[in-house]
């Protein structure tokens, strides 16, 4: 059986999205026959500016280029929000995929979205909703998690990020880290998405 490649491509300034990405990778890799790999998109801000913003150094996760996207059988895209939209760094990366759009090299591939916002009203739904346009123009198949996470989707006693669109977390002032429940939802998204990517690949062989 051929290996199904799932690429988890993300931008993370303070590490919140990266923590979700790492858990999503674990979930995807737990599916037999799936190879999951983490990628970062390029930073667009100068080191001096990042330093003034208090951003920690980037991890050693490799930087992806648009030309590497077609290698994947499925893509999970993660980013923090900026005023209810994906961060400019990720948008700049998507803007560089014009060549892939021209040839529709990503058409038919499944794609999912995960994200981080600063507050409960800060874009947990608008961020993924407005990002779907990127997938549509590439002809990709959006794979939300719906309510497949079960009881965790209805948690009301604890603050929890995420939505039917995908896994999410709240960064607050930056000190808050993803909770166990948020990480569990991220793991679930990776596993659920990988299972669908595997089925889609199998149906085309």
mmCIF file of C-alpha atoms in Angstrom:
data_model
loop_
_atom_site.group_PDB
_atom_site.id
_atom_site.type_symbol
_atom_site.label_atom_id
_atom_site.label_comp_id
_atom_site.label_asym_id
_atom_site.label_seq_id
_atom_site.Cartn_x
_atom_site.Cartn_y
_atom_site.Cartn_z
ATOM 1 C CA UNK A 1 0.000 0.000 0.000
ATOM 2 C CA UNK A 2 1.365 3.413 -0.980
ATOM 3 C CA UNK A 3 2.151 5.871 1.787
ATOM 4 C CA UNK A 4 -0.222 8.803 2.223
ATOM 5 C CA UNK A 5 1.697 12.031 2.812
ATOM 6 C CA UNK A 6 0.128 14.636 5.057
ATOM 7 C CA UNK A 7 1.915 17.984 5.304
ATOM 8 C CA UNK A 8 1.181 20.188 8.314
ATOM 9 C CA UNK A 9 2.119 23.677 7.147
ATOM 10 C CA UNK A 10 1.969 26.524 9.643
ATOM 11 C CA UNK A 11 3.079 29.945 10.798
ATOM 12 C CA UNK A 12 3.599 30.537 14.509
ATOM 13 C CA UNK A 13 4.963 33.726 16.038
ATOM 14 C CA UNK A 14 4.790 32.861 19.744
ATOM 15 C CA UNK A 15 4.538 29.060 19.608
ATOM 16 C CA UNK A 16 0.823 28.471 20.158
ATOM 17 C CA UNK A 17 0.078 27.317 16.611
ATOM 18 C CA UNK A 18 3.266 25.251 16.618
ATOM 19 C CA UNK A 19 2.088 23.322 19.689
ATOM 20 C CA UNK A 20 -1.179 22.504 17.906
ATOM 21 C CA UNK A 21 0.786 21.487 14.801
ATOM 22 C CA UNK A 22 2.946 19.076 16.786
ATOM 23 C CA UNK A 23 -0.128 17.401 18.256
ATOM 24 C CA UNK A 24 -1.835 17.276 14.856
ATOM 25 C CA UNK A 25 1.235 15.532 13.485
ATOM 26 C CA UNK A 26 1.003 12.890 16.226
ATOM 27 C CA UNK A 27 -2.633 12.304 15.369
ATOM 28 C CA UNK A 28 -1.985 12.013 11.638
ATOM 29 C CA UNK A 29 1.003 9.708 12.171
ATOM 30 C CA UNK A 30 -1.143 7.394 14.312
ATOM 31 C CA UNK A 31 -3.011 6.323 11.166
ATOM 32 C CA UNK A 32 -1.397 3.295 9.548
ATOM 33 C CA UNK A 33 0.167 4.065 6.186
ATOM 34 C CA UNK A 34 0.306 7.835 6.789
ATOM 35 C CA UNK A 35 3.509 9.862 6.845
ATOM 36 C CA UNK A 36 3.073 13.247 8.542
ATOM 37 C CA UNK A 37 5.565 16.078 8.241
ATOM 38 C CA UNK A 38 5.779 19.538 9.799
ATOM 39 C CA UNK A 39 6.669 22.606 7.741
ATOM 40 C CA UNK A 40 6.879 26.323 8.533
ATOM 41 C CA UNK A 41 6.153 29.090 6.055
ATOM 42 C CA UNK A 42 8.781 31.845 5.695
ATOM 43 C CA UNK A 43 8.864 34.719 8.148
ATOM 44 C CA UNK A 44 8.316 38.127 6.549
ATOM 45 C CA UNK A 45 9.266 40.364 9.470
ATOM 46 C CA UNK A 46 12.886 41.431 10.150
ATOM 47 C CA UNK A 47 14.616 39.933 13.208
ATOM 48 C CA UNK A 48 14.764 43.409 14.772
ATOM 49 C CA UNK A 49 10.993 43.788 14.612
ATOM 50 C CA UNK A 50 10.402 40.263 15.928
ATOM 51 C CA UNK A 51 12.725 41.031 18.826
ATOM 52 C CA UNK A 52 10.761 44.143 19.744
ATOM 53 C CA UNK A 53 7.567 42.082 19.627
ATOM 54 C CA UNK A 54 9.045 39.583 22.069
ATOM 55 C CA UNK A 55 8.818 36.687 19.623
ATOM 56 C CA UNK A 56 11.028 33.715 20.528
ATOM 57 C CA UNK A 57 13.487 32.230 17.984
ATOM 58 C CA UNK A 58 11.939 29.945 15.374
ATOM 59 C CA UNK A 59 12.245 26.177 15.827
ATOM 60 C CA UNK A 60 14.261 24.002 13.478
ATOM 61 C CA UNK A 61 11.183 22.809 11.570
ATOM 62 C CA UNK A 62 12.055 23.194 7.856
ATOM 63 C CA UNK A 63 10.772 26.093 5.777
ATOM 64 C CA UNK A 64 8.512 25.066 2.913
ATOM 65 C CA UNK A 65 8.327 26.532 -0.589
ATOM 66 C CA UNK A 66 5.182 26.504 -2.727
ATOM 67 C CA UNK A 67 6.758 23.998 -5.134
ATOM 68 C CA UNK A 68 6.780 21.364 -2.377
ATOM 69 C CA UNK A 69 3.036 21.497 -1.700
ATOM 70 C CA UNK A 70 1.995 19.182 -4.572
ATOM 71 C CA UNK A 71 4.072 16.372 -3.031
ATOM 72 C CA UNK A 72 1.464 16.050 -0.273
ATOM 73 C CA UNK A 73 -1.695 13.977 -0.509
ATOM 74 C CA UNK A 74 -3.317 16.268 2.066
ATOM 75 C CA UNK A 75 -2.541 19.617 3.690
ATOM 76 C CA UNK A 76 -3.344 20.918 7.160
ATOM 77 C CA UNK A 77 -2.763 24.664 7.348
ATOM 78 C CA UNK A 78 -2.285 26.529 10.621
ATOM 79 C CA UNK A 79 -1.888 30.194 11.537
ATOM 80 C CA UNK A 80 -2.719 32.814 14.164
ATOM 81 C CA UNK A 81 -5.404 35.372 13.458
ATOM 82 C CA UNK A 82 -4.884 39.037 12.712
ATOM 83 C CA UNK A 83 -8.152 40.957 13.073
ATOM 84 C CA UNK A 84 -10.185 37.855 12.232
ATOM 85 C CA UNK A 85 -8.112 36.826 9.193
ATOM 86 C CA UNK A 86 -5.063 34.615 8.679
ATOM 87 C CA UNK A 87 -1.753 36.250 9.620
ATOM 88 C CA UNK A 88 -0.018 38.175 6.826
ATOM 89 C CA UNK A 89 2.940 35.793 6.856
ATOM 90 C CA UNK A 90 0.726 32.888 5.843
ATOM 91 C CA UNK A 91 -1.197 35.007 3.361
ATOM 92 C CA UNK A 92 2.106 36.034 1.752
ATOM 93 C CA UNK A 93 2.948 32.353 1.365
ATOM 94 C CA UNK A 94 -0.434 31.633 -0.223
ATOM 95 C CA UNK A 95 0.030 34.640 -2.518
ATOM 96 C CA UNK A 96 3.191 32.952 -3.792
ATOM 97 C CA UNK A 97 1.251 29.870 -4.968
ATOM 98 C CA UNK A 98 0.058 31.496 -8.195
ATOM 99 C CA UNK A 99 2.006 29.030 -10.315
ATOM 100 C CA UNK A 100 0.246 26.112 -8.608
ATOM 101 C CA UNK A 101 -3.107 27.834 -9.103
ATOM 102 C CA UNK A 102 -2.382 28.312 -12.803
ATOM 103 C CA UNK A 103 -1.841 24.580 -13.299
ATOM 104 C CA UNK A 104 -4.377 23.584 -10.590
ATOM 105 C CA UNK A 105 -1.660 21.399 -9.097
ATOM 106 C CA UNK A 106 -3.480 21.233 -5.755
ATOM 107 C CA UNK A 107 -6.962 20.582 -7.138
ATOM 108 C CA UNK A 108 -8.704 17.620 -5.563
ATOM 109 C CA UNK A 109 -6.383 17.467 -2.548
ATOM 110 C CA UNK A 110 -8.002 17.529 0.906
ATOM 111 C CA UNK A 111 -7.110 20.433 3.201
ATOM 112 C CA UNK A 112 -7.893 21.371 6.793
ATOM 113 C CA UNK A 113 -7.360 24.473 8.917
ATOM 114 C CA UNK A 114 -6.275 25.098 12.528
ATOM 115 C CA UNK A 115 -5.612 28.395 14.277
ATOM 116 C CA UNK A 116 -4.957 30.525 17.353
ATOM 117 C CA UNK A 117 -6.690 33.717 18.472
ATOM 118 C CA UNK A 118 -6.086 36.188 21.275
ATOM 119 C CA UNK A 119 -9.560 36.042 22.798
ATOM 120 C CA UNK A 120 -12.880 34.206 22.677
ATOM 121 C CA UNK A 121 -14.361 36.763 20.312
ATOM 122 C CA UNK A 122 -11.131 37.154 18.370
ATOM 123 C CA UNK A 123 -11.787 35.037 15.307
ATOM 124 C CA UNK A 124 -12.237 31.356 16.199
ATOM 125 C CA UNK A 125 -14.752 31.058 13.353
ATOM 126 C CA UNK A 126 -14.028 34.044 11.113
ATOM 127 C CA UNK A 127 -10.355 33.084 10.730
ATOM 128 C CA UNK A 128 -10.990 29.643 9.187
ATOM 129 C CA UNK A 129 -14.127 30.841 7.391
ATOM 130 C CA UNK A 130 -12.298 33.616 5.548
ATOM 131 C CA UNK A 131 -9.365 31.294 4.819
ATOM 132 C CA UNK A 132 -11.480 28.788 2.903
ATOM 133 C CA UNK A 133 -11.306 31.098 -0.128
ATOM 134 C CA UNK A 134 -7.639 30.137 -0.508
ATOM 135 C CA UNK A 135 -8.596 26.470 -0.796
ATOM 136 C CA UNK A 136 -11.494 27.120 -3.153
ATOM 137 C CA UNK A 137 -9.386 28.914 -5.754
ATOM 138 C CA UNK A 138 -6.952 26.011 -5.732
ATOM 139 C CA UNK A 139 -9.778 23.515 -6.155
ATOM 140 C CA UNK A 140 -8.979 21.827 -2.870
ATOM 141 C CA UNK A 141 -11.467 19.863 -0.760
ATOM 142 C CA UNK A 142 -12.067 21.472 2.636
ATOM 143 C CA UNK A 143 -12.227 18.902 5.425
ATOM 144 C CA UNK A 144 -13.661 20.373 8.668
ATOM 145 C CA UNK A 145 -13.805 18.293 11.826
ATOM 146 C CA UNK A 146 -17.491 19.007 12.303
ATOM 147 C CA UNK A 147 -18.558 17.590 15.661
ATOM 148 C CA UNK A 148 -16.541 14.379 15.330
ATOM 149 C CA UNK A 149 -14.551 15.285 18.467
ATOM 150 C CA UNK A 150 -17.663 14.355 20.453
ATOM 151 C CA UNK A 151 -18.251 15.641 23.987
ATOM 152 C CA UNK A 152 -15.162 17.851 23.791
ATOM 153 C CA UNK A 153 -16.981 20.051 21.288
ATOM 154 C CA UNK A 154 -19.608 20.905 23.902
ATOM 155 C CA UNK A 155 -17.319 21.798 26.816
ATOM 156 C CA UNK A 156 -18.856 24.756 28.655
ATOM 157 C CA UNK A 157 -17.073 24.790 32.018
ATOM 158 C CA UNK A 158 -13.595 25.433 30.660
ATOM 159 C CA UNK A 159 -12.347 27.934 28.106
ATOM 160 C CA UNK A 160 -11.666 25.964 24.921
ATOM 161 C CA UNK A 161 -10.602 27.030 21.461
ATOM 162 C CA UNK A 162 -11.544 25.298 18.243
ATOM 163 C CA UNK A 163 -14.786 24.921 16.325
ATOM 164 C CA UNK A 164 -16.358 22.649 13.712
ATOM 165 C CA UNK A 165 -13.928 24.268 11.253
ATOM 166 C CA UNK A 166 -10.859 22.887 13.024
ATOM 167 C CA UNK A 167 -8.691 22.799 16.134
ATOM 168 C CA UNK A 168 -7.902 26.077 17.829
ATOM 169 C CA UNK A 169 -6.503 27.682 20.939
ATOM 170 C CA UNK A 170 -6.532 31.011 22.755
ATOM 171 C CA UNK A 171 -3.238 32.812 23.290
ATOM 172 C CA UNK A 172 -4.572 35.568 25.528
ATOM 173 C CA UNK A 173 -1.688 37.908 26.353
ATOM 174 C CA UNK A 174 0.693 35.215 25.138
ATOM 175 C CA UNK A 175 1.163 33.498 28.485
ATOM 176 C CA UNK A 176 -1.736 31.072 28.045
ATOM 177 C CA UNK A 177 -0.742 27.796 26.395
ATOM 178 C CA UNK A 178 -2.960 25.213 24.650
ATOM 179 C CA UNK A 179 -4.841 23.138 27.225
ATOM 180 C CA UNK A 180 -5.016 19.353 27.347
ATOM 181 C CA UNK A 181 -8.477 19.484 25.790
ATOM 182 C CA UNK A 182 -7.302 21.757 22.966
ATOM 183 C CA UNK A 183 -4.323 19.493 22.312
ATOM 184 C CA UNK A 184 -6.615 16.459 22.329
ATOM 185 C CA UNK A 185 -8.794 18.162 19.721
ATOM 186 C CA UNK A 186 -5.688 18.873 17.633
ATOM 187 C CA UNK A 187 -4.652 15.204 17.854
ATOM 188 C CA UNK A 188 -8.162 14.232 16.809
ATOM 189 C CA UNK A 189 -8.058 16.579 13.825
ATOM 190 C CA UNK A 190 -4.782 15.089 12.649
ATOM 191 C CA UNK A 191 -6.070 11.533 12.973
ATOM 192 C CA UNK A 192 -9.465 12.269 11.432
ATOM 193 C CA UNK A 193 -7.992 14.223 8.536
ATOM 194 C CA UNK A 194 -5.308 11.618 7.822
ATOM 195 C CA UNK A 195 -7.951 8.906 7.639
ATOM 196 C CA UNK A 196 -9.870 10.875 5.016
ATOM 197 C CA UNK A 197 -6.713 11.714 3.034
ATOM 198 C CA UNK A 198 -5.827 8.020 3.032
ATOM 199 C CA UNK A 199 -9.282 7.030 1.770
ATOM 200 C CA UNK A 200 -9.191 9.664 -0.975
ATOM 201 C CA UNK A 201 -5.770 8.533 -2.140
ATOM 202 C CA UNK A 202 -6.880 4.913 -2.146
ATOM 203 C CA UNK A 203 -9.911 5.704 -4.269
ATOM 204 C CA UNK A 204 -7.784 7.290 -6.981
ATOM 205 C CA UNK A 205 -5.296 4.451 -7.368
#
